[in-house]
Amino acid sequence: MERGTKWGIFVLFFIGIWLSLSVSLAAEPKTVRVGCMAESSFIRQYANGSYYGYGVEYLEKIAEYTGWEYEYVQGDFAGLWEMLEKGEIDLLCVLQRTEEREKTFLFSECPAGWEYSSLYVREEDSIDYEDFEAFEGMRIGFLEGFQSNLDFIGYAGRSGFQYIACSYQTAEEMNAALERGEVDAVTRTSLLLDRGQRLVARYAAAPFYFSSGKQNAELIAEINAAQRQIRLETPYFEEELQEKYDPDLADHTLTLAEGEYVQNAPVIRVGYSGDLDPVSYEQDGEMMGVSREMFRHISDKTGLQFSFLQYNTPGAAMNAAISGNVDMVACIETRNLNVQELSLTEPYFEVPLVMVAKNDTDMEGTIRIALRGADRELEDYIARVFEEYELCYYQTPDECLDAVWHGDAEFALENSFLVSSATRKSRYAGLQVNMVVDYNTRICIGVNREKDDLLLGILNKTLQSVTNSGRTQMVAHALAKKRTELSWAEMLADHMDELIIVFLCGAIVFLIIGRRVKQKKERILEQMAYYDELTGMRKQEKFQLDLERALRTNPQRKYALLYLNIDRFQYLNTVLRREKSDEMIDLLGRLINRSLWQGELSGRLYADHFILLYEYRGRSELLERFEKLQHSLWESMSEREVSYKVVLHAGIYLVEGAEERCEDLVYRAMLANQMCQGGIESYFFDEYLEEKLHKELKIESMMEEALGKDEFKTFFQPKYSTDGEGIIGAEALVRWIREDGSIVYPNDFIPLFERNGFILQLDYYMYQKVLEWLRSRLDRQEPVIRISVNLSRLHNGDTNMGMRLSEMAIEYGIPPELIEFELTESAFTDHADNILEQLGYLRERGFSISIDDFGAGYSSLNLLRSVPADILKIDKAFLDETEDSERSSFIIRDIVAMAKDIHMEVICEGVETAEQLAFLREIRCDYAQGYYFSRPLPESRFEEILMERSSV
Ligand code: C2E
Ligand code: CA
Ligand code: CA
C-alpha cells in the first residue's frame, strides 16, 4: 500500500514538473499559418467561419505548450504544397512522409495521425463489410497517383476478388461518378471528406505528420517537444481524437458470414482460472476481473453470449479448453506458446514481467529463478540476460512466490499484473518487486481448435478495435467491482499499483519511459559494442563470448574454427568504390550466415576478416562446406556483374578442448589463414604453426625482462625527398637484439605484442628512446632531423595519450616539430572519436601526424578528410612488382592527386629501384623511403649519415 502511495506522489510530482515546464515554454505568443485543405476532413470550417476537427483539437493541444495562435489558410493540395515550400504558410498537418518529400520539407518526429485507405459504397447499397462475393466484378474508382492504390491491388489479390479499375483526377469527379452509378465503389483515405458513403473495407494504414518548410526548423522542434509532452501527460490523446472524429472506427464491421455465425451461435463456454487476480478470479460464484470486462466488451460489440466456468489453476482451465470441456480459456499468456492445441487470439493486454525477490536476497553465484510453466521464448530471454542460473517450474503465481518466500528460489519472474495483487497478501510481506524486466507477456484468449475459424476472426477483430483508453476503463471497472471493506480513498491507494500497471499496458508509459530510454540506449550501446554495423555480425569480443559459451555448454560436440578472408582484398578495395566493397563484405557476411547450421557461430573481425565456428565431422566435409561458400560467392558476384574473381582463404583450427582462452583459439585459426598464399586456399593448423606458437610463448615469457635489459634498440630508416634534396627525416623502427647478438625483427613479435598488449609499453619506450637521442644530440649541438615514431592501433582507446606524449616531449625539452607519429588506418576503425581527439590535440601542439600503410587495409580516401593528419604514407605493397603494376600505379597516382587536393604531403614507402623513384617523382609524390636509399640503420650508422649530410 505504501509503495502505491509513493508512486502516486511521484506521478503528481512529474505532472507538476511538466506543467511548469510547459508554462515557461509559453512565453511569447506567435501566429502560425496553417494550411487547410478544402477536401480534407482534418480541419473543417463551421458555417459561422470557425474551425473544428481532429486537426484543430490537436493544434490547440500543441498551443497549450507552445502558446501559439493559428491562422488557417484555405487552399487545394497543390496550392498549399507550393505555399509551404515558399514559406507562405508555416504548417501542413496531413502529409505522409517520404524520402522525396524530406528533401523539401521538415517533418515532426511523431505522426499527427493515421490515415486509412478504405473502400466505400453508396449508403443505400446492400453490401456488407468485406463482402467479397459482392466485390467480385465491381467497378471501383481510384484517385490517380495514390500510393495506396498499390495496397488495394494486394488486398484484392489476397482476398480473391477481381474488379474493374476506373481512375479519376480529383475526389470530386470520383464521388460524382459513384453517385451517377458509373462505378460501384470508390477508394479513398479516411482523411478525405465523408460524402455520406458507407465503409466496406479498410486495407491499409499510413501515418501522416506535421510538416514545414526547411527554413522552419525551430517550429518543428517546438512541435516535437510538445508532442513528447502530450504523450507523457495524455497518453491516449491521439486515440481519443481518432475515436471522436472517425465514425468508421466505432462501426462494428463484421462480415456477412461473421454476422450469420453470431446469429446462430449457442452460448459459448469460457473456462477461467480462479487464482489470477486481478485478471480473473471468482467472487460470489461469478467470474470477475479484467478478462471478464473484456468479454463483456466482446458481447456488447458482437452479440456473442458467454458463460463462465471456474478452474483452480491456469493449467486446468487451459486443459479444459484443449479437451473441449469448454470452448475457450479466458486468459493464456503468450509465453505459454507451446500450447499448440489451442488457437490463440491477438493479445488483449500486454504486461511486463517483474522480478520478485526477498528484501535481503543475495544475488551472487548460481541464481534459481521461479517460473510458471515452461516457456522457450522466456528461457531464451533469461539466457541472454543472466550468467549462471537454474530454472524451477511451478503451477501458479502463488506457488512461484512461495518458492521465493521459502528460499527455494532467489527470485520469481512473473507478470506484473498478477504480482501486484499477490504481493499485497500478508504472507508475502517480505517480498519485493525489484525491477521491471524488459520483457512483456501478452494475454490472449485460447480457443479450442475444433471451433469455427470465424469465431477466432470475430474475436480478433473486436480485440483489435479496443483502444488503449478503452482498456484503461476496463481495468478501472474491474477494480471498482472488487469487494472491499476499505474506504474509497484507501482503496484507491491500495490499487495504485494496478492503476499504474494499467498505464504499463499501453505502449507509452511515462513512468517507465526513463528506464526504457535508458535500456534502449544501453541496448544500442551494446549493439554498437558487440555487433558490426555493416553486416550486423558479431564483433570479435562478442564472438569470443559466444564461442566460450558454445564450447562450455556443448562439450560433447566437435567444432572447427574457420578464419576467412579475401585474397588481396586491399587491391579490390582500392579498385572498387567503397560502396562496392561494402556491398561485397555485406554479401559475404550473408552467405556465411546462410551456411551456418544450428548452434554454429559467425563474426566479422575487421575489413574482410571473418571468423566462423562450424561443427566438425571430418576434414573433407569442412572443405566441402568452404568450397560451397566460395561458389555461392562467385555466383552472387557474377549476378552482380563483378568480373574480378574473388578468392577466399580459410585458416582452419580444429578445436580440441575448451581449456584454451578463446582469443588463442581464434589466433590459431588466424595463423593458419596466414599460410594461405599462392594458390593455397585453405590451411589446417599444424605442427609447424604449433612450433611457431611455441616460439611466441617463449618470446612472451622473455619480453618484460628484455625491456628491463634494454634489448629493444632503435633503428632509423631515413626518408628522402623525391626531388634529390636529400634526407628529410627518419622513421624509428624497433629491433630486438638478444644477449647472444642475434636480431629479432618486429614482424616476429609486434603482432604478438599487439595481442597481449605489451606493444603499449614498447611504443612509449621507443618514443622515450627517440626523445633521449634527440636530447643528447641537441645538447651536443649536433644536427637533428624530424623522427617518426610508430603508434599501435591499440592506443586508440587511450583517452590520455595526447597529453602523455606531449608532456614527455616537454620533459625532454624537444620541440614538437621534431616529432611525427605514424598510425595505421586501422587505428581509426574503432573508438575513432577518441583517437581523432587525441591526434587533434597533438597536432594543435605542433606534432606531425601521418597515416601509415595507407591502402593496405580497409580505408577509403574519405578517411583522409576526417583524420587530422599531415602526411599520407602509401603502403609499400603498391610498389610490389608481383602485383598488377599498371593498376597499382594508377592507384598511387590517384592517391597522390587526392592528397594534394586536401593539402596533405605524400610519402611512398618500400622504394627499391631507381624506376620506382622516377615514377614517384613524375606523379609528384613528395617523399620516398626504402631500401633503394637505405635500410633501417643502427643509431651509430644513422648518425654518420646525418653528419655527412650536414657537411655537404
Ligand atoms: P612499418 O611501420 O610499415 O615499417 C616499415 C617496414 O618496412 C619496416 O619493417 C622496414 O624495415 C620495411 N622496409 C623499409 N623499406 C623497405 C623496402 O624498400 N622494401 C621492403 N620490402 N621493406 C622495407 P620492420 O622494421 O621489420 O617493421 C615492420 C613493422 O613493425 C613496421 O611496419 C611497423 O608496423 C612495426 N613496428 C616497427 N617498430 C615499431 C614500433 O616501435 N612500434 C610499433 N607500434 N610498431 C613498430
Ligand atoms: Ca611505420
Ligand atoms: Ca608502413
PDB file of C-alpha atoms in Angstrom, residues 367-501:
ATOM      1  CA  ILE A 367      20.602 -17.889  -9.251  1.00  0.00           C
ATOM      2  CA  ARG A 368      17.459 -20.009  -9.077  1.00  0.00           C
ATOM      3  CA  ILE A 369      14.568 -18.474 -10.946  1.00  0.00           C
ATOM      4  CA  ALA A 370      10.989 -19.487 -10.263  1.00  0.00           C
ATOM      5  CA  LEU A 371       8.808 -19.618 -13.374  1.00  0.00           C
ATOM      6  CA  ARG A 372       5.327 -20.701 -14.186  1.00  0.00           C
ATOM      7  CA  GLY A 373       5.287 -23.298 -16.936  1.00  0.00           C
ATOM      8  CA  ALA A 374       7.993 -23.995 -19.490  1.00  0.00           C
ATOM      9  CA  ASP A 375       8.409 -21.204 -21.983  1.00  0.00           C
ATOM     10  CA  ARG A 376      11.018 -21.250 -24.723  1.00  0.00           C
ATOM     11  CA  GLU A 377      10.921 -17.560 -25.527  1.00  0.00           C
ATOM     12  CA  LEU A 378      11.282 -16.514 -21.915  1.00  0.00           C
ATOM     13  CA  GLU A 379      14.040 -19.050 -21.378  1.00  0.00           C
ATOM     14  CA  ASP A 380      15.943 -17.590 -24.314  1.00  0.00           C
ATOM     15  CA  TYR A 381      15.496 -14.164 -22.800  1.00  0.00           C
ATOM     16  CA  ILE A 382      16.835 -15.361 -19.468  1.00  0.00           C
ATOM     17  CA  ALA A 383      19.813 -16.988 -21.171  1.00  0.00           C
ATOM     18  CA  ARG A 384      20.674 -13.669 -22.771  1.00  0.00           C
ATOM     19  CA  VAL A 385      20.437 -11.686 -19.566  1.00  0.00           C
ATOM     20  CA  PHE A 386      21.708 -13.912 -16.766  1.00  0.00           C
ATOM     21  CA  GLU A 387      25.041 -15.600 -16.413  1.00  0.00           C
ATOM     22  CA  GLU A 388      24.570 -18.553 -14.097  1.00  0.00           C
ATOM     23  CA  TYR A 389      21.081 -19.674 -13.284  1.00  0.00           C
ATOM     24  CA  GLU A 390      18.784 -22.591 -12.761  1.00  0.00           C
ATOM     25  CA  LEU A 391      15.083 -22.655 -13.633  1.00  0.00           C
ATOM     26  CA  CYS A 392      12.427 -24.004 -11.254  1.00  0.00           C
ATOM     27  CA  TYR A 393       8.918 -24.528 -12.538  1.00  0.00           C
ATOM     28  CA  TYR A 394       5.650 -24.115 -10.650  1.00  0.00           C
ATOM     29  CA  GLN A 395       1.944 -24.142 -11.439  1.00  0.00           C
ATOM     30  CA  THR A 396       0.519 -20.893 -10.088  1.00  0.00           C
ATOM     31  CA  PRO A 397       1.806 -17.388  -9.358  1.00  0.00           C
ATOM     32  CA  ASP A 398       1.347 -18.065  -5.643  1.00  0.00           C
ATOM     33  CA  GLU A 399       3.487 -21.178  -5.850  1.00  0.00           C
ATOM     34  CA  CYS A 400       6.246 -19.151  -7.508  1.00  0.00           C
ATOM     35  CA  LEU A 401       6.123 -16.541  -4.797  1.00  0.00           C
ATOM     36  CA  ASP A 402       6.018 -19.243  -2.116  1.00  0.00           C
ATOM     37  CA  ALA A 403       9.208 -20.691  -3.566  1.00  0.00           C
ATOM     38  CA  VAL A 404      10.897 -17.324  -3.224  1.00  0.00           C
ATOM     39  CA  TRP A 405       9.476 -16.880   0.225  1.00  0.00           C
ATOM     40  CA  HIS A 406      10.799 -20.279   1.406  1.00  0.00           C
ATOM     41  CA  GLY A 407      14.168 -19.681  -0.186  1.00  0.00           C
ATOM     42  CA  ASP A 408      13.756 -22.405  -2.865  1.00  0.00           C
ATOM     43  CA  ALA A 409      14.425 -19.731  -5.494  1.00  0.00           C
ATOM     44  CA  GLU A 410      16.241 -16.413  -5.392  1.00  0.00           C
ATOM     45  CA  PHE A 411      13.540 -14.698  -7.338  1.00  0.00           C
ATOM     46  CA  ALA A 412      10.441 -15.210  -9.419  1.00  0.00           C
ATOM     47  CA  LEU A 413       9.871 -13.754 -12.860  1.00  0.00           C
ATOM     48  CA  GLU A 414       6.192 -13.051 -13.017  1.00  0.00           C
ATOM     49  CA  ASN A 415       3.605 -10.983 -14.797  1.00  0.00           C
ATOM     50  CA  SER A 416       3.484  -7.610 -13.016  1.00  0.00           C
ATOM     51  CA  PHE A 417      -0.280  -7.596 -13.123  1.00  0.00           C
ATOM     52  CA  LEU A 418      -0.557 -10.730 -11.027  1.00  0.00           C
ATOM     53  CA  VAL A 419       2.286  -9.804  -8.748  1.00  0.00           C
ATOM     54  CA  SER A 420       0.727  -6.531  -7.749  1.00  0.00           C
ATOM     55  CA  SER A 421      -2.247  -8.387  -6.330  1.00  0.00           C
ATOM     56  CA  ALA A 422      -0.348 -11.283  -4.827  1.00  0.00           C
ATOM     57  CA  THR A 423       2.308  -9.299  -3.015  1.00  0.00           C
ATOM     58  CA  ARG A 424      -0.394  -7.460  -1.154  1.00  0.00           C
ATOM     59  CA  LYS A 425      -1.225 -10.653   0.703  1.00  0.00           C
ATOM     60  CA  SER A 426       0.190 -10.527   4.194  1.00  0.00           C
ATOM     61  CA  ARG A 427       2.070 -13.784   3.840  1.00  0.00           C
ATOM     62  CA  TYR A 428       4.278 -12.193   1.193  1.00  0.00           C
ATOM     63  CA  ALA A 429       5.091  -9.159   3.312  1.00  0.00           C
ATOM     64  CA  GLY A 430       8.828  -9.655   2.935  1.00  0.00           C
ATOM     65  CA  LEU A 431       8.761  -9.905  -0.844  1.00  0.00           C
ATOM     66  CA  GLN A 432       9.598  -7.036  -3.081  1.00  0.00           C
ATOM     67  CA  VAL A 433       9.402  -6.195  -6.737  1.00  0.00           C
ATOM     68  CA  ASN A 434      12.940  -5.311  -7.575  1.00  0.00           C
ATOM     69  CA  MET A 435      12.758  -4.418 -11.166  1.00  0.00           C
ATOM     70  CA  VAL A 436      10.682  -4.290 -14.246  1.00  0.00           C
ATOM     71  CA  VAL A 437      12.196  -6.625 -16.784  1.00  0.00           C
ATOM     72  CA  ASP A 438      12.437  -5.648 -20.392  1.00  0.00           C
ATOM     73  CA  TYR A 439      10.169  -8.472 -21.437  1.00  0.00           C
ATOM     74  CA  ASN A 440       6.430  -8.398 -21.878  1.00  0.00           C
ATOM     75  CA  THR A 441       3.903 -11.149 -21.709  1.00  0.00           C
ATOM     76  CA  ARG A 442       0.810 -10.850 -23.767  1.00  0.00           C
ATOM     77  CA  ILE A 443      -2.506 -12.116 -22.563  1.00  0.00           C
ATOM     78  CA  CYS A 444      -4.882 -13.628 -25.078  1.00  0.00           C
ATOM     79  CA  ILE A 445      -7.836 -15.953 -25.385  1.00  0.00           C
ATOM     80  CA  GLY A 446      -7.192 -19.596 -26.224  1.00  0.00           C
ATOM     81  CA  VAL A 447      -9.864 -21.138 -28.428  1.00  0.00           C
ATOM     82  CA  ASN A 448     -10.498 -24.861 -28.855  1.00  0.00           C
ATOM     83  CA  ARG A 449      -9.142 -25.986 -32.223  1.00  0.00           C
ATOM     84  CA  GLU A 450     -12.406 -27.562 -33.314  1.00  0.00           C
ATOM     85  CA  LYS A 451     -14.194 -24.230 -33.245  1.00  0.00           C
ATOM     86  CA  ASP A 452     -15.009 -22.441 -36.459  1.00  0.00           C
ATOM     87  CA  ASP A 453     -12.297 -20.089 -37.747  1.00  0.00           C
ATOM     88  CA  LEU A 454     -14.963 -17.438 -37.999  1.00  0.00           C
ATOM     89  CA  LEU A 455     -15.141 -17.256 -34.218  1.00  0.00           C
ATOM     90  CA  LEU A 456     -11.430 -16.538 -33.990  1.00  0.00           C
ATOM     91  CA  GLY A 457     -11.810 -13.860 -36.659  1.00  0.00           C
ATOM     92  CA  ILE A 458     -14.647 -12.169 -34.782  1.00  0.00           C
ATOM     93  CA  LEU A 459     -12.738 -12.185 -31.511  1.00  0.00           C
ATOM     94  CA  ASN A 460      -9.616 -10.769 -33.127  1.00  0.00           C
ATOM     95  CA  LYS A 461     -11.480  -8.011 -34.853  1.00  0.00           C
ATOM     96  CA  THR A 462     -13.151  -6.976 -31.637  1.00  0.00           C
ATOM     97  CA  LEU A 463      -9.998  -7.159 -29.554  1.00  0.00           C
ATOM     98  CA  GLN A 464      -8.126  -5.082 -32.097  1.00  0.00           C
ATOM     99  CA  SER A 465     -10.754  -2.398 -32.044  1.00  0.00           C
ATOM    100  CA  VAL A 466     -10.225  -1.758 -28.322  1.00  0.00           C
ATOM    101  CA  THR A 467      -8.252   1.419 -27.839  1.00  0.00           C
ATOM    102  CA  ASN A 468      -5.831   1.981 -25.016  1.00  0.00           C
ATOM    103  CA  SER A 469      -8.249   4.276 -23.273  1.00  0.00           C
ATOM    104  CA  GLY A 470     -10.899   1.592 -23.581  1.00  0.00           C
ATOM    105  CA  ARG A 471      -8.518  -0.826 -21.936  1.00  0.00           C
ATOM    106  CA  THR A 472      -7.841   1.593 -19.114  1.00  0.00           C
ATOM    107  CA  GLN A 473     -11.541   1.888 -18.499  1.00  0.00           C
ATOM    108  CA  MET A 474     -11.914  -1.872 -18.342  1.00  0.00           C
ATOM    109  CA  VAL A 475      -9.226  -2.170 -15.699  1.00  0.00           C
ATOM    110  CA  ALA A 476     -10.751   0.657 -13.725  1.00  0.00           C
ATOM    111  CA  HIS A 477     -14.165  -1.055 -13.869  1.00  0.00           C
ATOM    112  CA  ALA A 478     -12.746  -4.372 -12.797  1.00  0.00           C
ATOM    113  CA  LEU A 479     -11.044  -2.783  -9.820  1.00  0.00           C
ATOM    114  CA  ALA A 480     -14.119  -0.823  -8.802  1.00  0.00           C
ATOM    115  CA  LYS A 481     -16.135  -4.038  -8.583  1.00  0.00           C
ATOM    116  CA  LYS A 482     -13.649  -5.699  -6.309  1.00  0.00           C
ATOM    117  CA  ARG A 483     -15.294  -6.274  -2.953  1.00  0.00           C
ATOM    118  CA  THR A 484     -13.608  -4.267  -0.280  1.00  0.00           C
ATOM    119  CA  GLU A 485     -14.240  -3.036   3.204  1.00  0.00           C
ATOM    120  CA  LEU A 486     -11.931  -0.148   2.656  1.00  0.00           C
ATOM    121  CA  SER A 487     -12.944   3.427   2.052  1.00  0.00           C
ATOM    122  CA  TRP A 488     -12.671   4.777  -1.446  1.00  0.00           C
ATOM    123  CA  ALA A 489      -9.549   6.738  -0.683  1.00  0.00           C
ATOM    124  CA  GLU A 490      -7.908   3.718   0.872  1.00  0.00           C
ATOM    125  CA  MET A 491      -8.924   1.550  -1.983  1.00  0.00           C
ATOM    126  CA  LEU A 492      -7.507   3.929  -4.494  1.00  0.00           C
ATOM    127  CA  ALA A 493      -4.223   3.999  -2.673  1.00  0.00           C
ATOM    128  CA  ASP A 494      -4.372   0.246  -2.338  1.00  0.00           C
ATOM    129  CA  HIS A 495      -4.840  -0.200  -6.047  1.00  0.00           C
ATOM    130  CA  MET A 496      -2.289   2.309  -7.132  1.00  0.00           C
ATOM    131  CA  ASP A 497      -0.076  -0.467  -8.411  1.00  0.00           C
ATOM    132  CA  GLU A 498      -2.776  -1.834 -10.633  1.00  0.00           C
ATOM    133  CA  LEU A 499      -3.647   1.585 -11.884  1.00  0.00           C
ATOM    134  CA  ILE A 500      -0.042   2.141 -12.695  1.00  0.00           C
ATOM    135  CA  ILE A 501       0.085  -1.177 -14.419  1.00  0.00           C
TER     136      ILE A 501
END
